[in-house]
Amino acid sequence: MIDDESPAAPLPCIQMSAGRAHDAVTGASDDATTETEPLNVDLTLEIAARSGDAATVVRCAAASKPLRRAILGPGFRRLLELRAGAGGGFVPAFLVEASYWERQCVNDTLVDTVVVVPSRRGSFEFGLETHLQRSFVPVSSRSGLLVLRGNGGEGIELRVYNTVTGHVASLPTMDVRVDLDKQGYKEMFPPSLLSVDGAGRSFELLVLYKSMGSYQLRSKIHSTISSEEENNGRWSAATEILCPPALKLTTRETRTSPAIIGRTVHWLCVNRRQHDLVILAIHAAEVADVQATATVIELPQELLASMADRPSYDVHPHANSLILAATAGGKKKKLSLVVAEKLVISVWTLQPELGSTGSWSRQVVIRRREIDRKLTAGLDAYQPIRFDVFGEKSGTVLFWMKMVGLVQLNIGTKKARVLYRCDDDIGRAFLHEIDLVYLLQSMKPF
């Protein structure tokens, strides 16, 4: 299903007063001359759960104490889980907005500007300061947090921006000498937000990089509840990651965020030695050790054969045509790949089997020609696709398609939407999600 309507005007920011929220739910107003009968609590909960809108749920929670208690209770969570089950384990309401970096010429100077595309029914305010936009580049995101890396200088300088609260966490600079590749880029993998509470108040960040010829991993736990002195503590000691000698890895060509299953982090990499794509898996429980061994997962040949080869210069022809994803698999998530095949966009899921390396299953999400016929009639349906990010809570993937623009596709609902039409490539795009249950639990009582 395709939807190319212009985004509806966003509702007011969800951080509204309890009084205004009460009016929105009950229909009361300052000018009301007669009292209105408030909606039944159970009916209101059902409406909120079916709304598919984060702002509506938060407004309901702020409207009254009985509604707040009910929304924070297990019954409402079950309603959300039922909706998630109907959507392939995803809850589209957890997607708040998307953003992308656009390069503009201002006074003869190239300036990177953040462009925000809100969800249809509501939006949080995205207020990243201008100096951060100019001095830092986005490198990964998860659960409403955006990781930014400093443009230059020695070592690794990181900031974590909370798109829900607007808070920016300044992490201690990592004083390490990072190796450079032939093009002069730092050999650094996209940082991994291993754990994030629903409101983004605390998180654990893993950073994998190459220094003096060896792969090293460091971690840092940050919490807005802790004191500034505690948060300014050092990064963990470096853990050397042992990889098979046949590997010569780089992620510069893939540049997408890692997929996280439990406490195992998966990066999509290019093996330059054999010029193929592999998945590097590292279990975070081993970070405290001096050394840890990485697991390498090979991609099935049928998957690679299904993708169209594209002309490239020093870039793997398939590097941008697939992206890692964590999808529902019963009680535990499964490792998947969203793939731009020659004729369709599909999801390949790793099915672990006892005593073997596992096999991959394939499910078609949408046909390319259907997207182009409805979105951009007359254009070639097989234009190059570059995946940017996958939202593990909403099941949404963002990709740029040549001669089309930035497209949002939900693999659960199979609905697509053009966020920004353009012929040329744009900067890196990101999704901003929340977990309503954790967000509501973090709200102050009234």
Tab-separated table of C-alpha atoms in Angstrom:
chain	number	residue	atom	x	y	z
A	1	MET	CA	0.000	0.000	0.000
A	2	ILE	CA	1.321	3.406	-0.953
A	3	ASP	CA	0.635	6.763	0.604
A	4	ASP	CA	2.015	9.922	-0.984
A	5	GLU	CA	-0.125	12.510	0.725
A	6	SER	CA	1.481	15.580	2.188
A	7	PRO	CA	2.090	15.272	5.943
A	8	ALA	CA	-0.759	16.573	8.023
A	9	ALA	CA	-0.088	19.618	10.131
A	10	PRO	CA	1.463	18.358	13.373
A	11	LEU	CA	-0.415	18.568	16.615
A	12	PRO	CA	1.042	20.804	19.309
A	13	CYS	CA	4.125	19.416	20.994
A	14	ILE	CA	3.100	16.608	23.329
A	15	GLN	CA	4.662	18.267	26.348
A	16	MET	CA	1.364	20.069	26.986
A	17	SER	CA	-0.134	20.921	30.347
A	18	ALA	CA	-2.398	18.470	32.129
A	19	GLY	CA	-5.279	20.942	31.843
A	20	ARG	CA	-4.977	21.254	28.067
A	21	ALA	CA	-4.630	17.496	27.761
A	22	HIS	CA	-7.769	17.014	29.848
A	23	ASP	CA	-9.648	19.363	27.519
A	24	ALA	CA	-8.419	17.438	24.482
A	25	VAL	CA	-9.751	14.145	25.849
A	26	THR	CA	-12.982	15.222	27.538
A	27	GLY	CA	-13.958	18.017	25.167
A	28	ALA	CA	-14.004	20.612	27.957
A	29	SER	CA	-12.965	24.215	27.372
A	30	ASP	CA	-12.767	27.477	29.236
A	31	ASP	CA	-15.822	28.769	27.380
A	32	ALA	CA	-17.977	25.713	28.031
A	33	THR	CA	-21.330	26.584	29.535
A	34	THR	CA	-22.462	23.039	30.163
A	35	GLU	CA	-20.635	20.090	31.620
A	36	THR	CA	-19.798	17.220	29.286
A	37	GLU	CA	-19.824	13.587	30.267
A	38	PRO	CA	-16.232	12.252	30.207
A	39	LEU	CA	-15.528	9.200	28.104
A	40	ASN	CA	-15.470	5.793	29.748
A	41	VAL	CA	-11.905	4.878	30.775
A	42	ASP	CA	-11.920	1.532	28.950
A	43	LEU	CA	-13.256	3.152	25.789
A	44	THR	CA	-10.647	5.906	25.983
A	45	LEU	CA	-7.880	3.311	26.364
A	46	GLU	CA	-9.142	1.432	23.315
A	47	ILE	CA	-9.239	4.647	21.283
A	48	ALA	CA	-5.722	5.586	22.410
A	49	ALA	CA	-4.308	2.144	21.591
A	50	ARG	CA	-5.899	2.138	18.139
A	51	SER	CA	-4.925	5.718	17.340
A	52	GLY	CA	-1.463	4.751	16.148
A	53	ASP	CA	-0.305	8.063	17.553
A	54	ALA	CA	2.217	8.633	20.343
A	55	ALA	CA	0.961	12.156	21.040
A	56	THR	CA	-2.622	10.982	21.628
A	57	VAL	CA	-1.544	8.368	24.172
A	58	VAL	CA	0.572	10.855	26.128
A	59	ARG	CA	-2.255	13.393	26.117
A	60	CYS	CA	-4.607	10.777	27.516
A	61	ALA	CA	-2.107	9.924	30.260
A	62	ALA	CA	-1.871	13.600	31.193
A	63	ALA	CA	-5.649	14.113	31.214
A	64	SER	CA	-6.493	12.514	34.549
A	65	LYS	CA	-5.099	10.298	37.261
A	66	PRO	CA	-7.446	7.363	36.491
A	67	LEU	CA	-6.422	7.415	32.817
A	68	ARG	CA	-2.764	7.680	33.718
A	69	ARG	CA	-2.977	4.704	36.109
A	70	ALA	CA	-4.826	2.654	33.494
A	71	ILE	CA	-2.360	3.499	30.718
A	72	LEU	CA	0.574	2.575	32.954
A	73	GLY	CA	-1.111	-0.699	33.915
A	74	PRO	CA	-0.553	-4.120	32.324
A	75	GLY	CA	-3.901	-4.034	30.502
A	76	PHE	CA	-2.930	-1.150	28.239
A	77	ARG	CA	0.447	-2.703	27.562
A	78	ARG	CA	-1.361	-5.859	26.416
A	79	LEU	CA	-3.431	-3.718	24.043
A	80	LEU	CA	-0.226	-2.329	22.552
A	81	GLU	CA	1.269	-5.814	22.316
A	82	LEU	CA	-1.838	-7.061	20.505
A	83	ARG	CA	-1.443	-4.240	18.020
A	84	ALA	CA	2.234	-5.127	17.672
A	85	GLY	CA	1.348	-8.757	17.000
A	86	ALA	CA	-0.951	-7.683	14.206
A	87	GLY	CA	1.880	-5.657	12.680
A	88	GLY	CA	4.624	-8.268	12.565
A	89	GLY	CA	5.826	-7.481	16.087
A	90	PHE	CA	6.101	-3.747	15.420
A	91	VAL	CA	4.124	-0.749	16.683
A	92	PRO	CA	4.006	2.001	14.017
A	93	ALA	CA	2.884	4.487	16.705
A	94	PHE	CA	6.386	4.344	18.183
A	95	LEU	CA	7.705	6.268	15.157
A	96	VAL	CA	7.660	9.984	15.944
A	97	GLU	CA	9.545	11.549	13.055
A	98	ALA	CA	12.308	11.210	10.492
A	99	SER	CA	15.157	13.608	9.787
A	100	TYR	CA	17.827	14.009	7.171
A	101	TRP	CA	20.913	16.141	6.691
A	102	GLU	CA	20.651	18.578	3.766
A	103	ARG	CA	23.680	20.495	2.488
A	104	GLN	CA	22.885	24.094	1.528
A	105	CYS	CA	24.979	27.007	0.325
A	106	VAL	CA	24.712	29.955	2.722
A	107	ASN	CA	26.810	33.057	1.970
A	108	ASP	CA	29.097	31.022	-0.314
A	109	THR	CA	29.602	28.457	2.457
A	110	LEU	CA	28.308	24.879	2.477
A	111	VAL	CA	26.214	24.329	5.609
A	112	ASP	CA	24.603	21.078	6.797
A	113	THR	CA	21.029	21.633	7.977
A	114	VAL	CA	18.715	19.176	9.725
A	115	VAL	CA	15.342	18.776	8.007
A	116	VAL	CA	12.618	17.128	10.127
A	117	VAL	CA	9.608	15.245	8.734
A	118	PRO	CA	7.055	14.664	11.545
A	119	SER	CA	4.735	11.685	11.733
A	120	ARG	CA	1.198	12.284	10.511
A	121	ARG	CA	-0.509	12.939	13.826
A	122	GLY	CA	2.083	14.415	16.124
A	123	SER	CA	5.614	15.514	16.621
A	124	PHE	CA	8.275	16.192	19.167
A	125	GLU	CA	10.310	19.327	18.767
A	126	PHE	CA	13.679	18.699	17.102
A	127	GLY	CA	16.001	21.443	18.336
A	128	LEU	CA	19.582	20.376	17.628
A	129	GLU	CA	21.787	23.428	18.057
A	130	THR	CA	23.375	24.912	14.942
A	131	HIS	CA	26.964	24.578	16.167
A	132	LEU	CA	26.428	20.836	16.695
A	133	GLN	CA	25.033	20.489	13.178
A	134	ARG	CA	28.170	22.132	11.796
A	135	SER	CA	30.792	20.490	14.017
A	136	PHE	CA	29.379	16.962	14.282
A	137	VAL	CA	28.007	14.369	11.876
A	138	PRO	CA	25.304	11.770	12.681
A	139	VAL	CA	26.640	8.222	12.783
A	140	SER	CA	23.917	6.044	14.373
A	141	SER	CA	20.572	6.180	16.156
A	142	ARG	CA	18.279	4.073	18.323
A	143	SER	CA	15.156	4.624	20.460
A	144	GLY	CA	15.029	8.385	20.027
A	145	LEU	CA	18.751	8.920	20.615
A	146	LEU	CA	21.042	10.253	17.885
A	147	VAL	CA	24.805	9.683	18.140
A	148	LEU	CA	26.974	12.469	16.702
A	149	ARG	CA	30.716	12.275	16.014
A	150	GLY	CA	33.104	15.222	15.832
A	151	ASN	CA	34.221	16.143	12.327
A	152	GLY	CA	37.948	16.397	12.945
A	153	GLY	CA	40.724	16.348	15.479
A	154	GLU	CA	42.507	13.535	17.231
A	155	GLY	CA	40.715	10.856	19.181
A	156	ILE	CA	36.972	10.189	19.179
A	157	GLU	CA	34.571	12.937	20.283
A	158	LEU	CA	30.912	11.931	20.651
A	159	ARG	CA	27.632	13.592	21.598
A	160	VAL	CA	24.278	11.856	22.159
A	161	TYR	CA	21.198	13.928	21.348
A	162	ASN	CA	17.827	12.977	22.865
A	163	THR	CA	15.213	13.873	20.238
A	164	VAL	CA	12.405	13.583	22.820
A	165	THR	CA	13.769	15.842	25.570
A	166	GLY	CA	16.283	17.903	23.574
A	167	HIS	CA	19.057	17.010	26.028
A	168	VAL	CA	22.594	16.628	24.637
A	169	ALA	CA	24.988	14.318	26.495
A	170	SER	CA	28.637	15.291	26.057
A	171	LEU	CA	30.759	12.181	26.479
A	172	PRO	CA	34.430	12.312	27.480
A	173	THR	CA	36.751	12.494	24.478
A	174	MET	CA	38.330	9.123	23.779
A	175	ASP	CA	42.071	9.789	23.551
A	176	VAL	CA	43.019	7.097	21.043
A	177	ARG	CA	44.822	7.102	17.726
A	178	VAL	CA	42.391	5.713	15.153
A	179	ASP	CA	43.809	4.214	11.957
A	180	LEU	CA	42.925	5.859	8.639
A	181	ASP	CA	41.939	4.068	5.445
A	182	LYS	CA	43.334	4.877	1.992
A	183	GLN	CA	40.841	7.715	1.560
A	184	GLY	CA	41.824	9.289	4.880
A	185	TYR	CA	38.675	8.279	6.785
A	186	LYS	CA	38.851	7.008	10.358
A	187	GLU	CA	38.478	3.227	10.646
A	188	MET	CA	35.560	3.474	13.064
A	189	PHE	CA	32.363	1.430	13.066
A	190	PRO	CA	28.961	3.087	13.701
A	191	PRO	CA	28.615	3.309	17.520
A	192	SER	CA	26.087	0.954	19.095
A	193	LEU	CA	23.488	2.078	21.637
A	194	LEU	CA	23.379	-1.251	23.413
A	195	SER	CA	20.704	-0.372	25.960
A	196	VAL	CA	18.395	2.639	26.179
A	197	ASP	CA	15.578	3.273	28.625
A	198	GLY	CA	12.365	4.436	27.008
A	199	ALA	CA	12.823	8.117	27.774
A	200	GLY	CA	16.504	8.079	26.837
A	201	ARG	CA	17.531	9.031	30.366
A	202	SER	CA	20.270	6.413	30.438
A	203	PHE	CA	22.101	4.426	27.826
A	204	GLU	CA	25.101	2.198	27.234
A	205	LEU	CA	27.250	3.025	24.222
A	206	LEU	CA	29.747	0.697	22.526
A	207	VAL	CA	32.430	2.007	20.165
A	208	LEU	CA	34.413	-0.278	17.845
A	209	TYR	CA	37.427	1.126	16.002
A	210	LYS	CA	40.785	0.111	14.557
A	211	SER	CA	43.979	1.310	16.208
A	212	MET	CA	47.540	0.284	15.371
A	213	GLY	CA	46.247	-2.513	13.164
A	214	SER	CA	43.930	-4.162	15.723
A	215	TYR	CA	40.193	-3.849	16.370
A	216	GLN	CA	39.341	-2.430	19.802
A	217	LEU	CA	36.045	-2.012	21.653
A	218	ARG	CA	35.205	0.385	24.494
A	219	SER	CA	31.973	1.061	26.385
A	220	LYS	CA	30.432	3.904	28.383
A	221	ILE	CA	27.295	4.033	30.546
A	222	HIS	CA	25.597	7.430	30.843
A	223	SER	CA	22.610	8.464	32.951
A	224	THR	CA	20.937	11.826	33.415
A	225	ILE	CA	19.977	10.676	36.910
A	226	SER	CA	23.611	10.269	37.962
A	227	SER	CA	25.798	13.176	38.970
A	228	GLU	CA	27.890	15.045	36.404
A	229	GLU	CA	31.051	13.724	38.060
A	230	GLU	CA	29.922	10.105	37.590
A	231	ASN	CA	29.002	10.657	33.928
A	232	ASN	CA	32.342	12.287	33.164
A	233	GLY	CA	34.159	9.113	34.135
A	234	ARG	CA	36.474	7.425	31.700
A	235	TRP	CA	35.545	4.956	29.031
A	236	SER	CA	36.163	1.308	29.793
A	237	ALA	CA	39.545	-0.203	29.069
A	238	ALA	CA	39.970	-1.352	25.479
A	239	THR	CA	39.005	-4.926	24.618
A	240	GLU	CA	40.915	-6.343	21.662
A	241	ILE	CA	38.543	-7.987	19.194
A	242	LEU	CA	40.005	-11.060	17.514
A	243	CYS	CA	38.822	-11.549	13.929
A	244	PRO	CA	39.655	-14.330	11.458
A	245	PRO	CA	42.930	-13.499	9.644
A	246	ALA	CA	41.186	-13.705	6.261
A	247	LEU	CA	39.162	-10.584	7.067
A	248	LYS	CA	40.046	-6.996	6.215
A	249	LEU	CA	36.950	-5.123	7.343
A	250	THR	CA	35.505	-1.699	6.686
A	251	THR	CA	32.056	-0.207	7.355
A	252	ARG	CA	32.582	3.095	5.556
A	253	GLU	CA	30.764	1.780	2.494
A	254	THR	CA	27.752	0.449	4.432
A	255	ARG	CA	27.574	3.173	7.137
A	256	THR	CA	24.263	1.907	8.581
A	257	SER	CA	23.533	1.416	12.284
A	258	PRO	CA	24.199	-2.020	13.799
A	259	ALA	CA	21.441	-4.481	14.704
A	260	ILE	CA	21.215	-5.568	18.346
A	261	ILE	CA	19.832	-8.924	19.499
A	262	GLY	CA	19.938	-9.161	23.289
A	263	ARG	CA	23.478	-8.039	24.100
A	264	THR	CA	24.992	-9.121	20.798
A	265	VAL	CA	25.829	-6.359	18.329
A	266	HIS	CA	25.895	-7.012	14.569
A	267	TRP	CA	27.647	-4.768	12.040
A	268	LEU	CA	27.349	-5.079	8.267
A	269	CYS	CA	30.869	-4.883	6.847
A	270	VAL	CA	32.776	-5.127	3.586
A	271	ASN	CA	35.618	-7.648	3.568
A	272	ARG	CA	38.094	-5.904	1.291
A	273	ARG	CA	40.361	-8.933	1.122
A	274	GLN	CA	37.717	-10.988	-0.704
A	275	HIS	CA	35.495	-8.038	-1.766
A	276	ASP	CA	32.357	-9.507	-0.217
A	277	LEU	CA	29.824	-8.558	2.458
A	278	VAL	CA	29.798	-10.167	5.912
A	279	ILE	CA	28.135	-9.608	9.294
A	280	LEU	CA	30.428	-9.122	12.291
A	281	ALA	CA	28.861	-10.167	15.632
A	282	ILE	CA	30.299	-9.302	19.059
A	283	HIS	CA	28.746	-10.289	22.396
A	284	ALA	CA	28.849	-7.309	24.766
A	285	ALA	CA	29.249	-9.498	27.858
A	286	GLU	CA	32.858	-10.023	26.806
A	287	VAL	CA	33.705	-6.307	26.708
A	288	ALA	CA	35.248	-6.417	30.189
A	289	ASP	CA	37.767	-9.034	29.041
A	290	VAL	CA	41.181	-8.191	27.640
A	291	GLN	CA	40.328	-10.054	24.445
A	292	ALA	CA	37.103	-11.183	22.783
A	293	THR	CA	36.472	-13.221	19.654
A	294	ALA	CA	34.143	-11.907	16.977
A	295	THR	CA	31.799	-14.175	15.048
A	296	VAL	CA	31.514	-13.771	11.292
A	297	ILE	CA	28.178	-14.533	9.594
A	298	GLU	CA	28.288	-14.983	5.845
A	299	LEU	CA	25.446	-13.819	3.625
A	300	PRO	CA	23.667	-16.480	1.540
A	301	GLN	CA	24.643	-16.571	-2.128
A	302	GLU	CA	20.958	-16.589	-3.140
A	303	LEU	CA	20.554	-13.220	-1.439
A	304	LEU	CA	23.537	-11.686	-3.218
A	305	ALA	CA	22.396	-13.100	-6.556
A	306	SER	CA	18.948	-11.523	-6.112
A	307	MET	CA	20.378	-7.985	-6.118
A	308	ALA	CA	21.251	-6.044	-9.257
A	309	ASP	CA	24.907	-5.140	-9.659
A	310	ARG	CA	25.554	-1.431	-9.857
A	311	PRO	CA	28.599	0.338	-11.312
A	312	SER	CA	30.775	1.591	-8.480
A	313	TYR	CA	34.144	3.139	-7.853
A	314	ASP	CA	35.931	1.571	-4.905
A	315	VAL	CA	32.527	0.688	-3.388
A	316	HIS	CA	31.012	-2.782	-3.106
A	317	PRO	CA	28.114	-2.961	-5.617
A	318	HIS	CA	25.723	-4.290	-2.938
A	319	ALA	CA	26.947	-2.250	0.041
A	320	ASN	CA	24.012	0.183	0.084
A	321	SER	CA	21.310	-2.205	-1.164
A	322	LEU	CA	20.683	-3.960	2.157
A	323	ILE	CA	20.472	-3.098	5.831
A	324	LEU	CA	20.537	-5.067	9.079
A	325	ALA	CA	17.343	-5.298	11.136
A	326	ALA	CA	16.132	-6.877	14.384
A	327	THR	CA	12.712	-8.421	13.727
A	328	ALA	CA	10.203	-10.280	15.891
A	329	GLY	CA	10.795	-13.982	16.375
A	330	GLY	CA	8.594	-15.200	19.222
A	331	LYS	CA	10.036	-14.293	22.624
A	332	LYS	CA	13.378	-13.307	21.106
A	333	LYS	CA	14.202	-11.047	18.196
A	334	LYS	CA	15.879	-12.448	15.105
A	335	LEU	CA	18.618	-11.085	12.892
A	336	SER	CA	17.290	-9.988	9.511
A	337	LEU	CA	18.303	-8.099	6.388
A	338	VAL	CA	16.065	-5.752	4.424
A	339	VAL	CA	17.162	-6.193	0.813
A	340	ALA	CA	16.579	-4.236	-2.389
A	341	GLU	CA	16.363	-7.073	-4.892
A	342	LYS	CA	16.080	-6.678	-8.653
A	343	LEU	CA	12.269	-6.852	-8.611
A	344	VAL	CA	11.179	-6.515	-4.969
A	345	ILE	CA	12.120	-5.278	-1.520
A	346	SER	CA	12.297	-8.283	0.791
A	347	VAL	CA	13.235	-9.319	4.316
A	348	TRP	CA	15.683	-12.204	4.831
A	349	THR	CA	15.688	-13.641	8.377
A	350	LEU	CA	18.315	-15.891	9.931
A	351	GLN	CA	16.728	-19.074	11.324
A	352	PRO	CA	19.166	-20.658	13.815
A	353	GLU	CA	19.158	-24.432	13.794
A	354	LEU	CA	20.707	-26.749	16.369
A	355	GLY	CA	24.043	-28.109	15.204
A	356	SER	CA	24.297	-25.884	12.141
A	357	THR	CA	25.075	-22.322	11.165
A	358	GLY	CA	21.407	-21.658	10.430
A	359	SER	CA	19.452	-20.920	7.293
A	360	TRP	CA	17.762	-17.828	5.874
A	361	SER	CA	14.050	-17.397	5.135
A	362	ARG	CA	12.747	-14.804	2.672
A	363	GLN	CA	9.561	-12.709	2.685
A	364	VAL	CA	8.569	-10.185	0.027
A	365	VAL	CA	7.496	-6.789	1.414
A	366	ILE	CA	6.640	-4.850	-1.744
A	367	ARG	CA	7.367	-5.004	-5.467
A	368	ARG	CA	9.544	-2.281	-6.926
A	369	ARG	CA	7.289	-1.699	-9.913
A	370	GLU	CA	4.308	-1.170	-7.608
A	371	ILE	CA	6.193	1.513	-5.705
A	372	ASP	CA	7.275	3.322	-8.830
A	373	ARG	CA	3.981	2.940	-10.652
A	374	LYS	CA	2.114	4.643	-7.813
A	375	LEU	CA	4.797	6.982	-6.529
A	376	THR	CA	6.585	8.078	-9.695
A	377	ALA	CA	4.717	6.904	-12.762
A	378	GLY	CA	6.910	6.550	-15.827
A	379	LEU	CA	10.213	6.175	-14.001
A	380	ASP	CA	12.371	3.091	-14.169
A	381	ALA	CA	11.350	0.793	-11.304
A	382	TYR	CA	14.904	-0.457	-10.881
A	383	GLN	CA	16.641	2.732	-9.857
A	384	PRO	CA	19.468	2.343	-7.287
A	385	ILE	CA	18.375	2.240	-3.644
A	386	ARG	CA	20.484	3.285	-0.661
A	387	PHE	CA	19.205	2.165	2.737
A	388	ASP	CA	19.814	4.560	5.627
A	389	VAL	CA	18.189	3.284	8.823
A	390	PHE	CA	15.812	0.680	10.238
A	391	GLY	CA	13.534	1.381	13.221
A	392	GLU	CA	13.325	-1.742	15.360
A	393	LYS	CA	10.274	-0.563	17.344
A	394	SER	CA	8.066	0.680	14.496
A	395	GLY	CA	9.362	-1.665	11.771
A	396	THR	CA	10.092	1.275	9.478
A	397	VAL	CA	12.975	1.490	7.018
A	398	LEU	CA	14.187	4.677	5.318
A	399	PHE	CA	15.829	4.560	1.916
A	400	TRP	CA	16.814	6.964	-0.826
A	401	MET	CA	15.817	5.978	-4.370
A	402	LYS	CA	17.383	7.670	-7.362
A	403	MET	CA	14.964	9.970	-9.262
A	404	VAL	CA	12.394	9.424	-6.491
A	405	GLY	CA	13.785	10.748	-3.214
A	406	LEU	CA	13.548	9.726	0.438
A	407	VAL	CA	11.021	6.926	1.000
A	408	GLN	CA	9.630	5.516	4.267
A	409	LEU	CA	8.478	1.877	4.184
A	410	ASN	CA	6.943	-0.090	7.060
A	411	ILE	CA	7.696	-3.797	6.659
A	412	GLY	CA	4.816	-4.750	8.983
A	413	THR	CA	2.015	-2.775	7.344
A	414	LYS	CA	3.741	-2.730	3.911
A	415	LYS	CA	2.829	0.934	3.532
A	416	ALA	CA	5.204	3.312	1.754
A	417	ARG	CA	5.358	7.089	1.855
A	418	VAL	CA	7.560	9.586	0.012
A	419	LEU	CA	8.966	11.984	2.610
A	420	TYR	CA	10.991	14.174	0.272
A	421	ARG	CA	11.055	14.173	-3.510
A	422	CYS	CA	14.407	14.872	-5.146
A	423	ASP	CA	16.473	13.709	-8.103
A	424	ASP	CA	19.872	13.941	-6.419
A	425	ASP	CA	21.231	12.140	-3.387
A	426	ILE	CA	20.700	13.683	0.042
A	427	GLY	CA	22.571	13.450	3.315
A	428	ARG	CA	22.205	10.717	5.899
A	429	ALA	CA	18.637	10.082	7.113
A	430	PHE	CA	17.471	8.862	10.533
A	431	LEU	CA	14.317	7.710	12.323
A	432	HIS	CA	13.330	8.846	15.815
A	433	GLU	CA	11.285	6.356	17.842
A	434	ILE	CA	10.023	6.072	21.401
A	435	ASP	CA	8.685	3.314	23.622
A	436	LEU	CA	5.403	4.670	24.989
A	437	VAL	CA	5.365	2.419	28.042
A	438	TYR	CA	8.785	3.529	29.296
A	439	LEU	CA	8.104	7.131	28.348
A	440	LEU	CA	4.888	7.194	30.381
A	441	GLN	CA	6.592	5.560	33.341
A	442	SER	CA	9.186	8.340	33.312
A	443	MET	CA	6.522	11.079	33.484
A	444	LYS	CA	6.281	12.889	36.793
A	445	PRO	CA	3.062	12.183	38.733
A	446	PHE	CA	0.600	15.004	39.256
